[in-house]
Short mmCIF file of C-alpha atoms and ligand atoms in Angstrom, two decimals:
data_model
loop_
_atom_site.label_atom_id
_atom_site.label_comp_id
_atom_site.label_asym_id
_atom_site.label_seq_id
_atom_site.Cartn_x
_atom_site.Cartn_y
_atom_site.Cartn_z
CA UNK A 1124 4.25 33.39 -106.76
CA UNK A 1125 3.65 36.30 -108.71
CA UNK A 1126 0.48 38.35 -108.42
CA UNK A 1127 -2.23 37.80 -111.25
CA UNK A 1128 -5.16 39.88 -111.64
CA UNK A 1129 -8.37 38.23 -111.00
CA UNK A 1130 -10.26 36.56 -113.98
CA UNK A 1131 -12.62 34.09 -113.50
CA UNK A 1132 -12.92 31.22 -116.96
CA UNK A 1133 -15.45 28.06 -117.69
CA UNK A 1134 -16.96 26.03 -120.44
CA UNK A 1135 -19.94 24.45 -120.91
CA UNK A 1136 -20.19 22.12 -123.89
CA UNK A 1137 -22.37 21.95 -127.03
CA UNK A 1138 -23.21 18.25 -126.89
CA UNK A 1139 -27.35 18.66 -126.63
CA UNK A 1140 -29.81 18.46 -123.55
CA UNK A 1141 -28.13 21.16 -121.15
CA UNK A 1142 -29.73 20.16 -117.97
CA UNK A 1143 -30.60 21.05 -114.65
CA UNK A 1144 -26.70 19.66 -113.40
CA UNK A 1145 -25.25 21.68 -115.77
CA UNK A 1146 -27.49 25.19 -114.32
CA UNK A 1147 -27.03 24.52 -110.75
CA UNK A 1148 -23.22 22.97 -110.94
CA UNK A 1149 -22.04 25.91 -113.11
CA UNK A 1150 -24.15 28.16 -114.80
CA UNK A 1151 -25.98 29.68 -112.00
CA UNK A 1152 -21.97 30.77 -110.52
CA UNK A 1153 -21.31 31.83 -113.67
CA UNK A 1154 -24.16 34.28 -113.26
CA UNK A 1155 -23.29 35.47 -109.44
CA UNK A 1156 -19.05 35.88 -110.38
CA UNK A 1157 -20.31 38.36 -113.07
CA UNK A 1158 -21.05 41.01 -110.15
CA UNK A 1159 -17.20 40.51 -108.87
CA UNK A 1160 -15.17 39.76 -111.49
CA UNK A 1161 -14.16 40.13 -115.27
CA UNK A 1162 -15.62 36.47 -116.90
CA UNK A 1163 -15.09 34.53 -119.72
CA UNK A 1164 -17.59 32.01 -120.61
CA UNK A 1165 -16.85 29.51 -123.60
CA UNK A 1166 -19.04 27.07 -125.64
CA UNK A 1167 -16.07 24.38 -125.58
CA UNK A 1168 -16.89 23.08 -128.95
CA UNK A 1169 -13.58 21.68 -129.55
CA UNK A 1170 -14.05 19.36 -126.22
CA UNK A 1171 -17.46 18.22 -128.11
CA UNK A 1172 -15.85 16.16 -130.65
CA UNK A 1173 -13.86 13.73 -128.73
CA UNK A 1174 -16.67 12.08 -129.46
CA UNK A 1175 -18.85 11.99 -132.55
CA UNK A 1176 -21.08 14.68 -133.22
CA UNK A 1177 -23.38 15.45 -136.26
CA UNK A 1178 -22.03 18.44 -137.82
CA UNK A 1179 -25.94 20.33 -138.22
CA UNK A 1180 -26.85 19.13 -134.44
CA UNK A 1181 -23.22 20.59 -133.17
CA UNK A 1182 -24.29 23.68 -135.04
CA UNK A 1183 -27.59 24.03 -133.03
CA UNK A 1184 -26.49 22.74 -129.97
CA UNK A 1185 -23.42 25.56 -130.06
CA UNK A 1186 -25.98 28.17 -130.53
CA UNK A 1187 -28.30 26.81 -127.50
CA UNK A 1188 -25.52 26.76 -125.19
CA UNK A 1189 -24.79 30.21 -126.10
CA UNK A 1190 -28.70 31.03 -125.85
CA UNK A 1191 -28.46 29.05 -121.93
CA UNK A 1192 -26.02 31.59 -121.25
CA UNK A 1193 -27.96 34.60 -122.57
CA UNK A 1194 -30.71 33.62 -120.89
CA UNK A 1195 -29.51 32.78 -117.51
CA UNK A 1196 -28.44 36.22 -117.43
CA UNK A 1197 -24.89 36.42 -118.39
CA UNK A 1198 -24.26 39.84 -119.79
CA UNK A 1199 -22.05 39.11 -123.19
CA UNK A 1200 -21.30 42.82 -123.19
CA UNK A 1201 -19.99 43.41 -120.10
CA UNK A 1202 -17.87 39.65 -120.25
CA UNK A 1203 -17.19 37.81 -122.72
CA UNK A 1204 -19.06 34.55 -124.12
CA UNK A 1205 -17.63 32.64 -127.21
CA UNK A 1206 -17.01 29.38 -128.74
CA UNK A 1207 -13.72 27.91 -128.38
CA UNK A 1208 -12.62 26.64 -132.08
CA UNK A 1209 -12.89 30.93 -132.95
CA UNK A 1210 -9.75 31.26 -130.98
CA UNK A 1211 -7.41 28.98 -132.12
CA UNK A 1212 -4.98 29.71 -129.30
CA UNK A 1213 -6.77 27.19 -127.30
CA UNK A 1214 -5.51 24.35 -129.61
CA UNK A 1215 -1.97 25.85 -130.30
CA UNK A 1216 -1.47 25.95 -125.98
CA UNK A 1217 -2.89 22.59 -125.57
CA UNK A 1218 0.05 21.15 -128.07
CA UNK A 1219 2.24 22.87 -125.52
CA UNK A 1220 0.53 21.46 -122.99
CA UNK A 1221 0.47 17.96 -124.58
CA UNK A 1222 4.20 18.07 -124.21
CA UNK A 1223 4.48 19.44 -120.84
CA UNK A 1224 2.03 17.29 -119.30
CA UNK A 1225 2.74 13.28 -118.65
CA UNK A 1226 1.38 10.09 -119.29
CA UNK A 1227 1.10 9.34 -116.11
CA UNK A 1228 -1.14 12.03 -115.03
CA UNK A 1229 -3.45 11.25 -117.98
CA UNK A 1230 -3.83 7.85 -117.29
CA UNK A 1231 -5.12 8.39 -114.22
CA UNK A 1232 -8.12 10.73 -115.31
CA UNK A 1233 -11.23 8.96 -114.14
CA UNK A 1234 -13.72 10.67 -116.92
CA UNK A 1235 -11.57 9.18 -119.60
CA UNK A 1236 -11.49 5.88 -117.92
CA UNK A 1237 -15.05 6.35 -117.68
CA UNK A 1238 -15.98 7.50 -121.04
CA UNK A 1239 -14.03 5.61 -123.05
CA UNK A 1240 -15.67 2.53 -121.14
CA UNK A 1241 -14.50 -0.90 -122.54
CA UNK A 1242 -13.73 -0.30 -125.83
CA UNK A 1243 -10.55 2.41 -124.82
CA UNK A 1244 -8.14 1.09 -128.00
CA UNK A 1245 -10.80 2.56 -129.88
CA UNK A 1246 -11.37 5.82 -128.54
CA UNK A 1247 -10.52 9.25 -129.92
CA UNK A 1248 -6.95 10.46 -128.96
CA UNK A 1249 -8.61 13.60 -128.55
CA UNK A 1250 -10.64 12.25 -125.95
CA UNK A 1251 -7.38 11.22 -123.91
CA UNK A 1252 -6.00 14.94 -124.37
CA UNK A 1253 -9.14 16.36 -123.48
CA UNK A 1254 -7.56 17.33 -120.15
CA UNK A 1255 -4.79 19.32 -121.38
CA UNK A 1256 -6.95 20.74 -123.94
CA UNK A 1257 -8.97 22.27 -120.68
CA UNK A 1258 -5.93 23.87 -119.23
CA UNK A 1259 -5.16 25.27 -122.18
CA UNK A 1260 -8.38 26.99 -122.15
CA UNK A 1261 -8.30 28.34 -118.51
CA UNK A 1262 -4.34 29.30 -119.16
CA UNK A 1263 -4.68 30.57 -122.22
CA UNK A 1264 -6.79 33.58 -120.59
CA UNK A 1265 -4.60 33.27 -117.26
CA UNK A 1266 -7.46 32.73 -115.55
CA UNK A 1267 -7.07 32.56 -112.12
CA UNK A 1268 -10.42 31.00 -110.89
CA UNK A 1269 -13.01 28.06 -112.58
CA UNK A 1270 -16.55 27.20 -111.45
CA UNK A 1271 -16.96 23.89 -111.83
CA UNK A 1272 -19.08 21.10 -110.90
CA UNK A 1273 -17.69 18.32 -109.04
CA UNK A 1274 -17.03 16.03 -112.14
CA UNK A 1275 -14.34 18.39 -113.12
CA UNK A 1276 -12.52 18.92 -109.76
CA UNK A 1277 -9.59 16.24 -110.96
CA UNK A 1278 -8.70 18.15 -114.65
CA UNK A 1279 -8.71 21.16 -112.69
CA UNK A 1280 -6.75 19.66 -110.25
CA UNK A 1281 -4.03 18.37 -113.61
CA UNK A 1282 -4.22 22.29 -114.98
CA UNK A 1283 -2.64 22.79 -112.21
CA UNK A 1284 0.13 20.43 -112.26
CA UNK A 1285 0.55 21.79 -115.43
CA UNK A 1286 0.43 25.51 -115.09
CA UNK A 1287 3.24 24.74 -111.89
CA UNK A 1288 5.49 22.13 -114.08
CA UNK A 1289 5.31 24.80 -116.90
CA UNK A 1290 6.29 27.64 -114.43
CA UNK A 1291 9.31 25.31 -113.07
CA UNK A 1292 10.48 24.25 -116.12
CA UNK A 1293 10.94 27.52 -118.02
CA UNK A 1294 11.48 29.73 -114.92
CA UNK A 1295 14.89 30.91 -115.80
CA UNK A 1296 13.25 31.77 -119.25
CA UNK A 1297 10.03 33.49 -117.98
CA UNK A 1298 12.27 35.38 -115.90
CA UNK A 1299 14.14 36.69 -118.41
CA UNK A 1300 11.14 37.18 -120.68
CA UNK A 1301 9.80 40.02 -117.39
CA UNK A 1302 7.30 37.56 -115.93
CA UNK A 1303 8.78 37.25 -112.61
CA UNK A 1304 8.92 33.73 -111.24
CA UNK A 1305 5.39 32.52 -112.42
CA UNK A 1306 4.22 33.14 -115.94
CA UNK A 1307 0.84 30.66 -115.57
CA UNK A 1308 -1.46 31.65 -111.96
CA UNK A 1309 -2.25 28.18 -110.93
CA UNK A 1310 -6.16 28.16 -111.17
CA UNK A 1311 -8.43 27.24 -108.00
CA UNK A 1312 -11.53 25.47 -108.49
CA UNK A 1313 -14.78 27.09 -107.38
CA UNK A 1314 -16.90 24.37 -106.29
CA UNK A 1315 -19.53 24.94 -103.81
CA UNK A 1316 -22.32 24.95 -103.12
CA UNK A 1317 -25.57 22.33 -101.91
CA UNK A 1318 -25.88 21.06 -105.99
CA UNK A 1319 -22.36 20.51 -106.77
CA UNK A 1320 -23.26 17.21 -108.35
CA UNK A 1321 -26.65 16.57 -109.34
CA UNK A 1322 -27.76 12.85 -109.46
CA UNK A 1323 -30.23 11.31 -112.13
CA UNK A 1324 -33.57 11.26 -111.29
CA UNK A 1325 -33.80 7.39 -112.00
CA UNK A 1326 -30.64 6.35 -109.76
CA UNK A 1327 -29.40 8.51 -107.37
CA UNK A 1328 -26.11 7.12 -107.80
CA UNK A 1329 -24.97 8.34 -111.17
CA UNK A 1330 -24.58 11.60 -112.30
CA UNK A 1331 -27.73 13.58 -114.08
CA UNK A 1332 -25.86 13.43 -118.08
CA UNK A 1333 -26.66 14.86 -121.01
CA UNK A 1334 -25.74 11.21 -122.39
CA UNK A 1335 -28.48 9.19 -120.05
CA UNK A 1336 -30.57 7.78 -122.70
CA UNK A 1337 -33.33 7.79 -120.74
CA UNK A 1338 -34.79 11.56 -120.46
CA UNK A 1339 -36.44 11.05 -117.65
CA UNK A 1340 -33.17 11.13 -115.69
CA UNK A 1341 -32.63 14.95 -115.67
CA UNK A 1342 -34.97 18.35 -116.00
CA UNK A 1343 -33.72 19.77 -119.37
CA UNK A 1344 -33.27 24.15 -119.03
CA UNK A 1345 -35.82 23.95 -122.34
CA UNK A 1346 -38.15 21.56 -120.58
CA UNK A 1347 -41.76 22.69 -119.92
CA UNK A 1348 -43.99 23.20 -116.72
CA UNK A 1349 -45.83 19.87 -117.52
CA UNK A 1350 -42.55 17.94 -118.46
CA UNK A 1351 -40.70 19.17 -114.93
CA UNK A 1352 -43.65 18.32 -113.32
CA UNK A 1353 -43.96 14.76 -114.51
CA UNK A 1354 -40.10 14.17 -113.98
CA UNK A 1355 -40.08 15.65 -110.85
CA UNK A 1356 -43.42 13.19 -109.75
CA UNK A 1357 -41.35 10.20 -111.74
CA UNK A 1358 -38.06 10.48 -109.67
CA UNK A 1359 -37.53 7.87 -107.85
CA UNK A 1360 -37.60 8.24 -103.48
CA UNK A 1361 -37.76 5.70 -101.03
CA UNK A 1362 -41.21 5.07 -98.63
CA UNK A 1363 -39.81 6.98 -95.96
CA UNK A 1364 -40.67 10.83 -94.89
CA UNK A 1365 -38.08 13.07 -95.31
CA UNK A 1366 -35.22 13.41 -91.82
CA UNK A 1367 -35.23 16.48 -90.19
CA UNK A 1368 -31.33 16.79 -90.19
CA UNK A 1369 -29.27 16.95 -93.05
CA UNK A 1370 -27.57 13.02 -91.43
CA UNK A 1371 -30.19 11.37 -92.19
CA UNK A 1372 -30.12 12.34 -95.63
CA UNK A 1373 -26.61 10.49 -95.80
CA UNK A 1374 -27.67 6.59 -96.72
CA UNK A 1375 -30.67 8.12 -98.59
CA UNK A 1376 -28.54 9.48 -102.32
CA UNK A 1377 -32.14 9.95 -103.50
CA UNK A 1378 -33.57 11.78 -100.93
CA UNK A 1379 -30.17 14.22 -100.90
CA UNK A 1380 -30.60 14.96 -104.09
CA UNK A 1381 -33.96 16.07 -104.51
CA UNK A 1382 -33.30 18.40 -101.08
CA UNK A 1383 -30.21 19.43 -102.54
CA UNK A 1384 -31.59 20.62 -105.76
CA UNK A 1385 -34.27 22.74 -104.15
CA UNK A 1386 -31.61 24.20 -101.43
CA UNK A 1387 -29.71 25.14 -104.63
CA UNK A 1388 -32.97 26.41 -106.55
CA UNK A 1389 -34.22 28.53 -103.31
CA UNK A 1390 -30.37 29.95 -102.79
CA UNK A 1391 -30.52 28.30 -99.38
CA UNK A 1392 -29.08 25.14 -97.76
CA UNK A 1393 -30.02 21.57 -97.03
CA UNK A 1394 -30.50 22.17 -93.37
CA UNK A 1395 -32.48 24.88 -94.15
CA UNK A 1396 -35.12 22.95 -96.53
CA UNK A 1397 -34.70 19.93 -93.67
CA UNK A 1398 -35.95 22.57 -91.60
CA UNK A 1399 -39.24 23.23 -93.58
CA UNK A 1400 -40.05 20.00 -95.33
CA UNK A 1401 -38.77 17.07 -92.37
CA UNK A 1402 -41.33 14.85 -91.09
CA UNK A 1403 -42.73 15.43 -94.64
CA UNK A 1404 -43.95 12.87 -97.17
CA UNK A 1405 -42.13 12.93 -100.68
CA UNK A 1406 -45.30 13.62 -102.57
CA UNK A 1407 -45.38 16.71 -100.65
CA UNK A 1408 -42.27 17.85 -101.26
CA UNK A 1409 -42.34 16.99 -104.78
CA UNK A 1410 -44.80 19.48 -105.10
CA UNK A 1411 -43.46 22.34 -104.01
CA UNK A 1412 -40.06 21.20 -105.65
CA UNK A 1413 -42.29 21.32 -108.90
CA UNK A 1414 -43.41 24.89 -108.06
CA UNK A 1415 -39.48 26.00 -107.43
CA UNK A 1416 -38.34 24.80 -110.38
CA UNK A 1417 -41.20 25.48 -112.52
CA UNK A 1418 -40.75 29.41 -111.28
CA UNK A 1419 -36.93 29.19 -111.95
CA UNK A 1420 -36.76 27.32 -114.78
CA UNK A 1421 -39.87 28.20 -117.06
CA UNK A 1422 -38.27 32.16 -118.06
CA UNK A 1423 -35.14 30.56 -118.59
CA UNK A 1424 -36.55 28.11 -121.19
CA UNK A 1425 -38.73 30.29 -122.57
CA UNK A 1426 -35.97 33.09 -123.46
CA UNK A 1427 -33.82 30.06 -124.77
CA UNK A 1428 -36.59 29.14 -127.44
CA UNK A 1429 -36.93 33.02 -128.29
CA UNK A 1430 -33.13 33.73 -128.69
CA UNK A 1431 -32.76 30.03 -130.54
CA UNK A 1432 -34.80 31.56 -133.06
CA UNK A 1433 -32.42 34.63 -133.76
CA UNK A 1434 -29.47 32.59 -134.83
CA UNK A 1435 -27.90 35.65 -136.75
CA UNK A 1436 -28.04 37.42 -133.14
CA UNK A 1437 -26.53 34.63 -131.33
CA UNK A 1438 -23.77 34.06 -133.88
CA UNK A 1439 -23.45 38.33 -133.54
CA UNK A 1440 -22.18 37.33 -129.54
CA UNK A 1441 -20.02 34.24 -130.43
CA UNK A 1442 -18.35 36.85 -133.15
CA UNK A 1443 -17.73 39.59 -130.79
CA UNK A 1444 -16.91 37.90 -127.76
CA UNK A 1445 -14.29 35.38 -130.24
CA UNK A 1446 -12.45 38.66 -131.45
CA UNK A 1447 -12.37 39.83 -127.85
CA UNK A 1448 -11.37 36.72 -126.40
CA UNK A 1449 -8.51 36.19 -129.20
CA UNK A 1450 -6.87 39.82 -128.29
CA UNK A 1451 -5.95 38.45 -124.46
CA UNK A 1452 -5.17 34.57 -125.64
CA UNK A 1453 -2.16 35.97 -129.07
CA UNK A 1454 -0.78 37.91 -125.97
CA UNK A 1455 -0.10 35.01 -123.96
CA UNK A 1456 0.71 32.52 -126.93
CA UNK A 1457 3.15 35.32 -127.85
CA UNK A 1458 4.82 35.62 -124.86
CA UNK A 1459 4.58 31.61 -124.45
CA UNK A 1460 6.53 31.25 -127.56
CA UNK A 1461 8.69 33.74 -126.13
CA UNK A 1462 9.41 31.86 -123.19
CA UNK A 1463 10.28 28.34 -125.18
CA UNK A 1464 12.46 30.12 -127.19
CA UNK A 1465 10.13 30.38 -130.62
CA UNK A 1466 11.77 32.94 -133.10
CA UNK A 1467 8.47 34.99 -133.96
CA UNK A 1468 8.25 37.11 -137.27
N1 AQP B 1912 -24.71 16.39 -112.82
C1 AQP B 1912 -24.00 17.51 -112.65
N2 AQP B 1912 -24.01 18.16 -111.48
C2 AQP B 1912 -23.30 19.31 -111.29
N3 AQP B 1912 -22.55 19.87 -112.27
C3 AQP B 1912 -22.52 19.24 -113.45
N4 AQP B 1912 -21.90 19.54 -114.62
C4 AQP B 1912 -22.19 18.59 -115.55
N5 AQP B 1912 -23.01 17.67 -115.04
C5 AQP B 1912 -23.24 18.05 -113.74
C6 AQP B 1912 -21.06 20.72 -114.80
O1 AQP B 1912 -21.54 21.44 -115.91
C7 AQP B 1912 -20.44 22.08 -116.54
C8 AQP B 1912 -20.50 21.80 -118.01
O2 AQP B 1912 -20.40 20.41 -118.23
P1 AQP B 1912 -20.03 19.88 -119.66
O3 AQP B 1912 -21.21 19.93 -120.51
O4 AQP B 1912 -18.87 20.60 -120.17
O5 AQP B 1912 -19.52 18.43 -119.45
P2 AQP B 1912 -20.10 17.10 -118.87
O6 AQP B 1912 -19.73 17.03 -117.43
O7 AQP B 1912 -19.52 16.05 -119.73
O8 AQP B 1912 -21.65 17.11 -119.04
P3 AQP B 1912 -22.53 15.82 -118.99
O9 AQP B 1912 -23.91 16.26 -118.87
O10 AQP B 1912 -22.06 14.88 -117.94
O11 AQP B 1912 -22.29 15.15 -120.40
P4 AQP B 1912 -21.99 13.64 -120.69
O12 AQP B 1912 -23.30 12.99 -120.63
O13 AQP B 1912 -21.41 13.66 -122.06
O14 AQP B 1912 -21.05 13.14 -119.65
C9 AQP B 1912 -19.17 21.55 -115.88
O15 AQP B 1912 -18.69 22.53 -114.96
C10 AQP B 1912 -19.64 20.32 -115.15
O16 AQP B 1912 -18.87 20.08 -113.99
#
């Protein structure tokens, strides 16, 4: 396979109530990859409305994503942060994609399955493209690696079938076109990590969701000291201490989480929090898992609500970092057209 330079791509997207899953699954790697490689970080905003959105809250909730970014300390200078329906590359690609991926692949995608719940005649097509839509995004840029939490590991999984059927398909045409014998790097997942898939506070079993209508299930990044705290106390543990080894944690989904979101919080591992905090009762823990994320979480929120207020700023990023982004993604819609044998004028 051909050799592609190194560019790392993910999007986060506007749909309200980023939470504490959404930081410690993805944002927070978005942060560290900015030290090693050349990012691009995208409200998806096009991936919002596969389901129905109210145009004025979409507006705010595009502008708080890009704040959550800001303020976790991506550097929108030095990368590039956007939102996706500035570029419309992303939408031309994931036609091509719609016609290079198959049914058969989509109908096995679990979030649409779960999504689109009982009721699937009546969801959004869009909703059942959404996959190819998110290769297009990561392709479109060539990107070669995506953090991720674990929710997404299956459409990364399908970009890839993709970006290979594409590359097999045309290969006597991308060949010709001076792309070697891969024009699409097939993009790895980065998922790792001791909070690759934060639970709800209420039920350990189900994913903390921006969607849970009860708020009580996750720590929201604009959330206050006194509202972490009283989730945090709220969250529901069993009657036992905590296990000193990270087993015993295994038929406990509450317990793991809680340890796993401070591991991921301190920067330090499940064993190692096992190490400080087993024998302990929860209400101790809970404590100092208040203190942690109060200390981690409070700047964040607090430069969110500050930059929130400077709309014309934000939009000033989403601007730049759109024109920026849409110089790499005509390049490889050009040379895509190329390849399929589109006359261009
Ligand atoms: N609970 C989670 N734990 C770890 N990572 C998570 N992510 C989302 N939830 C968790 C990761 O955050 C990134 C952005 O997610 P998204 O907003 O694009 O999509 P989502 O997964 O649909 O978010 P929600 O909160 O789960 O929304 P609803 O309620 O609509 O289903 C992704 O990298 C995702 O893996």
């Amino acid at each position: 396979m051909a050799d592609f330079k190194q560019l790392v791509f993910s999007g986060v997207q506007p749909t309200g109530n980023l939470h504490l899953g959404n930081y410690l699954g993805a944002i927070v790697k978005f942060v560290e990859l900015q030290k090693s490689h050349d990012c691009i970080y995208c409200v998806v905003d096009l991936h919002a409305i596969t389901v129905p959105q109210d145009p004025r809250q979409l507006t705010s909730s595009i502008r708080e994503v890009t704040a959550a970014f800001i303020a976790c300390g991506i550097d929108p200078k030095a990368h590039i942060i956007f939102n996706q329906s500035q570029v419309p590359e992303h939408a031309e690609l994931a036609w091509v994609f719609n016609c290079v991926a198959r049914l058969g692949w989509l109908n096995r995608m679990t979030q649409f399955k779960e999504k689109a719940g009982k009721d699937r005649e009546n969801a959004s097509v869009g909703l059942y493209a959404y996959p190819a839509l998110m290769a297009a995004d990561i392709l479109v840029y060539r990107a070669t690696h995506v953090p991720v939490g674990e929710d997404q590991k299956q459409h990364l999984e399908l970009s890839r079938d993709i970006a290979q059927k594409f590359n097999n398909d045309f290969s006597e045409w991308i060949a010709r076109t001076g792309f070697g014998d891969a024009f699409f790097p097939l993009p790895e997942p980065l998922i790792q990590g001791p909070a690759t898939r934060v639970m709800s506070l209420r039920d350990g079993t189900k994913k903390m969701s921006k969607s849970d209508p009860s708020d009580y299930s996750r720590i929201n990044l604009t959330d206050d000291a006194d509202a972490i705290a009283k989730k945090v106390r709220k969250a529901k543990t069993d009657p036992e201490p905590l296990p000193s080894e990270e087993v015993g944690l295994k038929p406990r989904p509450e317990a793991d989480n809680l340890v796993g979101i401070y591991a991921a919080l301190s920067g330090s591992s499940k064993s190692a929090v096992l190490r400080d905090f087993g024998g302990a009762q929860f209400s101790t823990f809970k404590s100092a898992l208040v203190d942690l994320s109060v200390t981690r979480l409070g700047p964040i929120g607090a430069e969110m609500k500050k930059l929130t207020g400077d709309p014309v700023y934000i939009d000033s990023v989403l601007a730049d970092g759109s024109e920026r982004a849409g110089q790499i993604a005509r390049k490889t819609m050009d040379a895509v057209k190329d390849i399929l044998g589109f006359i261009r004028h």
